[in-house]
CSV table of C-alpha atoms and ligand atoms in Angstrom, one decimal:
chain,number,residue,atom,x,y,z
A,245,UNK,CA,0.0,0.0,0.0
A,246,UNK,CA,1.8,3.2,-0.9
A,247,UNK,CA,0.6,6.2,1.6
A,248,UNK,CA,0.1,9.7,1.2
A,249,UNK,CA,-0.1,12.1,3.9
A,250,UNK,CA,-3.1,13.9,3.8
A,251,UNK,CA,-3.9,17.3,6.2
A,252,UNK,CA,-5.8,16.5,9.1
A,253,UNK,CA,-9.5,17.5,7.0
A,254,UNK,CA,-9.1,14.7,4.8
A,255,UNK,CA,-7.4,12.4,7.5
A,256,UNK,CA,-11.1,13.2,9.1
A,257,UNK,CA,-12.9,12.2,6.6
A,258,UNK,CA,-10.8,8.7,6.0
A,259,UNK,CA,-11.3,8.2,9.8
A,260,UNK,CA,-15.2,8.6,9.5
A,261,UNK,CA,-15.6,6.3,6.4
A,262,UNK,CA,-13.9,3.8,8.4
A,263,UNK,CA,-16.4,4.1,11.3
A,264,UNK,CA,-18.7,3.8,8.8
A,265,UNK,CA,-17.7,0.6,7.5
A,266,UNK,CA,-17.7,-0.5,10.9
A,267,UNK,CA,-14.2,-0.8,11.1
A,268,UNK,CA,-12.2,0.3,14.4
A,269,UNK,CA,-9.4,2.2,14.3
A,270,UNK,CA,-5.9,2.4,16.2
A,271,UNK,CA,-4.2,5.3,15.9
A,272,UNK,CA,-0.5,6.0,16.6
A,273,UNK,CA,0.4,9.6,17.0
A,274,UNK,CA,4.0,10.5,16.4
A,275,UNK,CA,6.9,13.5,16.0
A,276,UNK,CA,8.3,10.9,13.3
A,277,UNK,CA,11.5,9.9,13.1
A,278,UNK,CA,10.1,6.8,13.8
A,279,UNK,CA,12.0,3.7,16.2
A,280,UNK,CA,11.4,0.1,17.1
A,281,UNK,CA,9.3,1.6,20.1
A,282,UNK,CA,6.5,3.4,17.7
A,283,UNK,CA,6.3,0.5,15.2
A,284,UNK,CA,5.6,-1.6,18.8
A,285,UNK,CA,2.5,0.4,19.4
A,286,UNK,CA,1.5,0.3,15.5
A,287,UNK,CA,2.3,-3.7,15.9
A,288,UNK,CA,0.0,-3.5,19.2
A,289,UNK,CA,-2.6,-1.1,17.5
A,290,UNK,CA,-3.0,-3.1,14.4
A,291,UNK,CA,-3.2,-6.1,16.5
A,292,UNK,CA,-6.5,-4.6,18.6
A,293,UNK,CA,-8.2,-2.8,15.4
A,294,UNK,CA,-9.6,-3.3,12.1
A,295,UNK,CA,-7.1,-0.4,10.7
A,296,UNK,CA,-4.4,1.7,12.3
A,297,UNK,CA,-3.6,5.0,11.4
A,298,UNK,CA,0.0,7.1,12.4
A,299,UNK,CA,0.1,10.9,12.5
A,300,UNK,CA,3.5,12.8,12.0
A,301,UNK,CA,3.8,16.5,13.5
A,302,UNK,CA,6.6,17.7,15.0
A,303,UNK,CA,4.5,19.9,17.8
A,304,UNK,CA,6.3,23.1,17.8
A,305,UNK,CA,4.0,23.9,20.8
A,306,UNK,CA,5.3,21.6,23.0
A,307,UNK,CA,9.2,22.8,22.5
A,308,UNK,CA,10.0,24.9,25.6
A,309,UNK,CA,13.3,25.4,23.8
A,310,UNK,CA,13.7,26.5,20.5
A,311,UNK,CA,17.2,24.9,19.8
A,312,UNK,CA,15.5,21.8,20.4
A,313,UNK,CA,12.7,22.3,17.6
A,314,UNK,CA,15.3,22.9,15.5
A,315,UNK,CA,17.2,19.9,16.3
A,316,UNK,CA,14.7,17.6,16.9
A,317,UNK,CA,15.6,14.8,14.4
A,318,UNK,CA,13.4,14.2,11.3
A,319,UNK,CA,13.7,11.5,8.3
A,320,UNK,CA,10.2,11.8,6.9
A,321,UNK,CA,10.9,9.5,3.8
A,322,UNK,CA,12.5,7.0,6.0
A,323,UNK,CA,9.1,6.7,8.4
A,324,UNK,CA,7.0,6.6,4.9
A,325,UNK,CA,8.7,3.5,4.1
A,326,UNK,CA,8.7,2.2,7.5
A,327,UNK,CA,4.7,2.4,7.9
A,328,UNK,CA,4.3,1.2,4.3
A,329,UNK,CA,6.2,-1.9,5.3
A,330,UNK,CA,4.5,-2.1,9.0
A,331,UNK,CA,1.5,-2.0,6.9
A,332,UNK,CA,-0.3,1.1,8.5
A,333,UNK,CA,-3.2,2.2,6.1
A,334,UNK,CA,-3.5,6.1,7.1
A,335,UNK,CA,-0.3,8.4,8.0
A,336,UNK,CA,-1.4,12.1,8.3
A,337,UNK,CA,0.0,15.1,8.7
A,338,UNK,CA,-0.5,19.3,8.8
A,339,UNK,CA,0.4,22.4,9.9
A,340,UNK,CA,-0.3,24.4,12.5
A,341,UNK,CA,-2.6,26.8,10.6
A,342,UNK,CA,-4.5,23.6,9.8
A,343,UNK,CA,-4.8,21.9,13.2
A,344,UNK,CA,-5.7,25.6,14.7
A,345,UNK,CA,-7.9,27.1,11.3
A,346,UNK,CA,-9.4,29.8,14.0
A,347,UNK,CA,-6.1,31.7,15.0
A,348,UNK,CA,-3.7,33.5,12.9
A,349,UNK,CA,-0.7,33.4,14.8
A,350,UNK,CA,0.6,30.5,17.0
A,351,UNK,CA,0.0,33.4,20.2
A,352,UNK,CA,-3.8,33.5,19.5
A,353,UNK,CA,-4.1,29.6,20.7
A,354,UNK,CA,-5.9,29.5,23.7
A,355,UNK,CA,-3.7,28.5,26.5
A,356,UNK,CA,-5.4,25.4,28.5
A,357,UNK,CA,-5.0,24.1,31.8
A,358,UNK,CA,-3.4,20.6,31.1
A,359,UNK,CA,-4.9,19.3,34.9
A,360,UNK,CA,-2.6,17.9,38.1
A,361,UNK,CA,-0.8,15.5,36.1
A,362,UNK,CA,1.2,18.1,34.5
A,363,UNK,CA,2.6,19.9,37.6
A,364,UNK,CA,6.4,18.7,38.6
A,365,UNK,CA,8.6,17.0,37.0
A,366,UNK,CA,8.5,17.7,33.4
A,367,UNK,CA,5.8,20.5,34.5
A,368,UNK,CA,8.8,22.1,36.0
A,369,UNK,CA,11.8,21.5,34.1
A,370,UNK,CA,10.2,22.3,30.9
A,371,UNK,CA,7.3,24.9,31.3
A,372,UNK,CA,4.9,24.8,28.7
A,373,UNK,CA,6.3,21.3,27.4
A,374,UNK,CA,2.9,19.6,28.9
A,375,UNK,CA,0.5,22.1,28.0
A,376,UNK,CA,1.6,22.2,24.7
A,377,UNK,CA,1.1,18.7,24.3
A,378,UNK,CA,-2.1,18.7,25.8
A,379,UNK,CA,-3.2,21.3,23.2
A,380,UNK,CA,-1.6,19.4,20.2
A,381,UNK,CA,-3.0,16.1,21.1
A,382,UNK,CA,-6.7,17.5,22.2
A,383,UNK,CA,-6.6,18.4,17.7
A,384,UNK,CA,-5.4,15.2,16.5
A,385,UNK,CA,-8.1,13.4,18.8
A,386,UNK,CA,-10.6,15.7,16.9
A,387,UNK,CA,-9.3,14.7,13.6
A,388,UNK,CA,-9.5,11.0,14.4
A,389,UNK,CA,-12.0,10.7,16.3
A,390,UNK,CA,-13.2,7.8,18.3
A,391,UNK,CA,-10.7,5.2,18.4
A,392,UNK,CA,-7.6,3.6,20.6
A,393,UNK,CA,-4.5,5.7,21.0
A,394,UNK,CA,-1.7,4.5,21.7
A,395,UNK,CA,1.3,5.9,23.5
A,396,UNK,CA,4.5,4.7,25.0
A,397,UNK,CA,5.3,4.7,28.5
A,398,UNK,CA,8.2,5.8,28.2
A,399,UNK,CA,6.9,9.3,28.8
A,400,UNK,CA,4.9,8.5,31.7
A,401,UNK,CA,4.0,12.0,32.7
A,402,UNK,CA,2.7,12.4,29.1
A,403,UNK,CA,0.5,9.6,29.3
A,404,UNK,CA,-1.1,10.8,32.8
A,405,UNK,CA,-2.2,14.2,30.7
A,406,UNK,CA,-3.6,12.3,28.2
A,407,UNK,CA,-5.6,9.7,29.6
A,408,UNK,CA,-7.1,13.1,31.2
A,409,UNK,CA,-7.7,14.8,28.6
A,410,UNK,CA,-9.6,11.8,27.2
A,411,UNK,CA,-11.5,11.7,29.8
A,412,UNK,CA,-12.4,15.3,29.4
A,413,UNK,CA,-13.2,14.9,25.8
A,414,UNK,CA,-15.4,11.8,26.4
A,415,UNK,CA,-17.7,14.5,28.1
A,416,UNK,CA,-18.5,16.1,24.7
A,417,UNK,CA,-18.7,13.1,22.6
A,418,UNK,CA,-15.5,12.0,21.4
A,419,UNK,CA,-14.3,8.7,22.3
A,420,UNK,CA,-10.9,7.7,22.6
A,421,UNK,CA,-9.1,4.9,24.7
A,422,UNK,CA,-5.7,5.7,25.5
A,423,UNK,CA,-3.7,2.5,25.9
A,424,UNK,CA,-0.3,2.4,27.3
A,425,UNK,CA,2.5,0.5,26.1
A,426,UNK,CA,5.6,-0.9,27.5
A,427,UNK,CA,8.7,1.2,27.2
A,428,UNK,CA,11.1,-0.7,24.1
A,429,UNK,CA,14.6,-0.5,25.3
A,430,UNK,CA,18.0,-1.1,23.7
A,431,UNK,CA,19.5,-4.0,24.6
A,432,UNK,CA,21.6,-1.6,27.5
A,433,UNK,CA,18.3,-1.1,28.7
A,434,UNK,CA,18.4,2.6,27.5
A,435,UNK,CA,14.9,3.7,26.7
A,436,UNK,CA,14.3,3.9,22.7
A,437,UNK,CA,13.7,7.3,21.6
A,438,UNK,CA,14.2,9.4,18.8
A,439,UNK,CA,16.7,11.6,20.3
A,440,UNK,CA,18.9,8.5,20.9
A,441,UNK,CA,20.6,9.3,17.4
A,442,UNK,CA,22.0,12.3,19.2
A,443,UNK,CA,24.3,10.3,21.5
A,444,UNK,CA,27.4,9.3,20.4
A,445,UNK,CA,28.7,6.0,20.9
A,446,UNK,CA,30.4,7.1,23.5
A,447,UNK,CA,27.7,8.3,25.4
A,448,UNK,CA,25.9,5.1,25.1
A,449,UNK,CA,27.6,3.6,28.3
A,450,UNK,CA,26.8,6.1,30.2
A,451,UNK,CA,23.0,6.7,29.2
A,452,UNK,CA,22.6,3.1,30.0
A,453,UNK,CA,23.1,4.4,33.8
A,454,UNK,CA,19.6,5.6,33.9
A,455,UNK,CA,17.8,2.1,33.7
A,456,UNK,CA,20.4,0.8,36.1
A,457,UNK,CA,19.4,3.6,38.4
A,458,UNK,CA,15.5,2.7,38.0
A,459,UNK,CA,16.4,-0.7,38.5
A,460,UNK,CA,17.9,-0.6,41.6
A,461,UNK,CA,15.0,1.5,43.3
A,462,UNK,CA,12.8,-1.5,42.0
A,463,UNK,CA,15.1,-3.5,43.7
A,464,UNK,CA,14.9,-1.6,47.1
A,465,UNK,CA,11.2,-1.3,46.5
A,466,UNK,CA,11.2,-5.3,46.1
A,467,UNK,CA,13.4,-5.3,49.9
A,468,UNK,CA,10.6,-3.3,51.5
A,469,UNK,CA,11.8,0.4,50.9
A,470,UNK,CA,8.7,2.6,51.2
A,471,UNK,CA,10.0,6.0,51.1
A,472,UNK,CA,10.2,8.4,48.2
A,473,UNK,CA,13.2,10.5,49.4
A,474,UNK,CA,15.1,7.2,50.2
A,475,UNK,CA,14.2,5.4,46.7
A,476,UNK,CA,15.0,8.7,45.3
A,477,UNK,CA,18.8,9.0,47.1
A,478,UNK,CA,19.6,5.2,45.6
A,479,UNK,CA,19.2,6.3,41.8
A,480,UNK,CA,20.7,9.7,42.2
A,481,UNK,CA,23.9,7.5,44.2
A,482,UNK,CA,23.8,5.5,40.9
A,483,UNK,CA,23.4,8.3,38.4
A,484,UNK,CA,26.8,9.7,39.5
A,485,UNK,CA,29.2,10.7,36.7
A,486,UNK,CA,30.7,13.6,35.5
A,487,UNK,CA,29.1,13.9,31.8
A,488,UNK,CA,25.6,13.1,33.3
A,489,UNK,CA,23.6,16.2,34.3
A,490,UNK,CA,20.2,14.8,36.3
A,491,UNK,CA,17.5,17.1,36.8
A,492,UNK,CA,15.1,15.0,38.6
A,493,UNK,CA,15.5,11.7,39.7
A,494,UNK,CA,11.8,11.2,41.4
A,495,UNK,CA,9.7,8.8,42.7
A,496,UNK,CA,5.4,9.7,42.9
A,497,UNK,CA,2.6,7.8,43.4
A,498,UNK,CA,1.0,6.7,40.0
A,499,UNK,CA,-2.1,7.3,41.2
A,500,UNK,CA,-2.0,10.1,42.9
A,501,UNK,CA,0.5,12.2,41.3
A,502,UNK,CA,1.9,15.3,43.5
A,503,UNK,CA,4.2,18.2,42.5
A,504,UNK,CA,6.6,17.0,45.3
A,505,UNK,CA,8.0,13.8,46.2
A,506,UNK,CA,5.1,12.4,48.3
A,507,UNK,CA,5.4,12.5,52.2
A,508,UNK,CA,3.8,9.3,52.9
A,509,UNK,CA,4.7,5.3,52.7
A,510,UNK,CA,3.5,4.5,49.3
A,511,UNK,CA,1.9,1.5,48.4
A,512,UNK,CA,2.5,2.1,44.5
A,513,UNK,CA,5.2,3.7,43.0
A,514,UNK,CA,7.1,5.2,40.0
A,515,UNK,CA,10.2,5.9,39.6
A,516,UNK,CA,11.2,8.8,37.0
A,517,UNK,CA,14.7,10.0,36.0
A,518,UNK,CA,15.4,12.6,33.3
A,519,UNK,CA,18.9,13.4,32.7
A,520,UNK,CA,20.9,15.4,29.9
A,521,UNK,CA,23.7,13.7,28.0
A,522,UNK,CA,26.1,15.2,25.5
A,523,UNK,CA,23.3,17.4,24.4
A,524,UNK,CA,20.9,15.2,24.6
A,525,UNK,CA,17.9,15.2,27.3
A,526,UNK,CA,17.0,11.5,28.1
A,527,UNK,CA,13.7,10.6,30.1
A,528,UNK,CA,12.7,7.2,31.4
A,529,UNK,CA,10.6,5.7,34.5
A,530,UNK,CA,10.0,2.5,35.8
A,531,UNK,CA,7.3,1.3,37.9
A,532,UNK,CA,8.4,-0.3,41.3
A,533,UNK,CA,5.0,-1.4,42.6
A,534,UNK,CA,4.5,-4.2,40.0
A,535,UNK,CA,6.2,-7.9,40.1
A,536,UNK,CA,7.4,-7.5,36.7
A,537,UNK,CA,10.9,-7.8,36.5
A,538,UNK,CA,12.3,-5.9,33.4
B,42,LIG,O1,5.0,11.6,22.3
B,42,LIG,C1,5.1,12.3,21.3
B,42,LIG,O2,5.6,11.9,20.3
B,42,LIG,C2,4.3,13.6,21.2
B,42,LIG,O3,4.4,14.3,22.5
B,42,LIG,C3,2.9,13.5,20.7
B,42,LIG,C4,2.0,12.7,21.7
B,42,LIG,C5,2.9,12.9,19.3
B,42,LIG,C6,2.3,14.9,20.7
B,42,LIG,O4,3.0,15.8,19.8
């Protein structure tokens, strides 16, 4: 099947023939240069639904740093081929000006509030990140309309917005089950991402100190370790090295997500670590509270 990426009025229209043909649709959204952890959720969306469609924007809303929207990596022909072989059947696209037709300039888009989930953390170290988001996602939702979206965990705080904002839209008649999927990791254990081609090789090693950080608060979790501030102190021991600049090394309560490190013995938890690396900002999480052992 050879795609074409139509703007997000025709994507609209593909999506509501589907629903009329009864089919169901998974839907992917993406900032493209696409990895082995996207075509996981388009394996995983295809899997659940009769057709899966992808999106491709590159959000300039959610850039709190402009250096990084113009680094942010892009390889638009190499994701084509990717989803053709994948066999997606819809990959969209647009612009700004399409997925906002009522505002002139980017300024006029109403600011929202992108609820609790987005305080801390990432709601801290990169203002505006989540809200931008939050608006972006909120537009390609409308676009597709009711269907299963699917998102990695691998941005954890990202997937707490969303699964409210769904919730939110649900209220006015859109539909959409968000379903998150398990991080895909190098074999290092470093989280796949699309700013991974920024690292050298040289900064592989250390990247892959992250996950080993995550891992040992699971394991202190697993010996009985209750408290935040002391699961926190283990990965931040870990983390220790000279090129590695951590900004938050954190653990919160999944399901009761506070700006600050919770106060209380918690009885499920989530560890989060993002970092900066040769340039590079690296996120990842782990949750402690389950029996899985990654
Ligand atoms: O996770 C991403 O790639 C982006 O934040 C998303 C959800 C596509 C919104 O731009």
């Amino acid at each position: 099947m050879t795609l074409h990426l139509p703007a997000p009025l025709s994507a609209s229209q593909w999506c509501n023939e589907q629903r009329l043909l009864q089919k169901s649709i998974g839907y992917v959204p993406t900032m493209g240069a696409l990895h082995p952890g996207h075509l996981s959720l388009i394996e995983q969306a295809q899997r659940e639904n009769d057709v899966c469609c992808v999106s491709i924007f590159v959000n300039p809303l959610q850039f709190n740093d402009p250096d990084d929207l113009i680094g942010y990596p892009s390889n638009l022909d190499n994701d084509i081929r990717l989803l053709e072989s994948a066999g997606c059947h819809m990959v969209y696209t647009g612009t700004l000006g399409e997925f906002f037709p009522e505002v002139e300039d980017i300024h006029q888009i109403d600011s929202c509030d992108p609820g609790p989930a987005a305080k801390g953390l990432e709601g801290n170290y990169r203002p505006g990140h989540l809200q931008g988001v939050y608006q972006i996602v909120e537009r390609l939702f409308t676009t597709v309309g009711d269907c299963r979206a699917y998102f990695g965990e691998k941005d954890f705080q990202q997937t707490l917005v969303v699964k409210n904002l769904a919730e939110k839209m649900q209220q006015t008649g859109t539909n959409v089950e968000v379903i998150v999927c398990p991080t895909v990791r190098e074999p290092s254990g470093l989280a796949m991402s699309s700013r991974n081609t920024k690292l050298g090789d040289a900064h592989s090693c250390t990247a892959a100190l992250i996950y080993k950080a995550l891992g040992k608060a699971k394991s202190a979790w697993q010996q009985g370790i209750r408290v935040a501030e002391k699961l926190e102190d283990i990965m931040l021991d870990t983390l220790q090295h000279p090129d590695l600049k951590v900004e938050y090394a954190a653990v919160r309560d999944p399901n009761g997500w506070t700006e600050n490190s919770p106060d209380y013995p918690l009885k499920q938890a989530q560890a989060l670590i993002a970092a900066h690396l040769g340039g590079v900002r690296l996120i990842d999480n782990l949750c402690l509270s389950d029996d899985l052992l990654e």
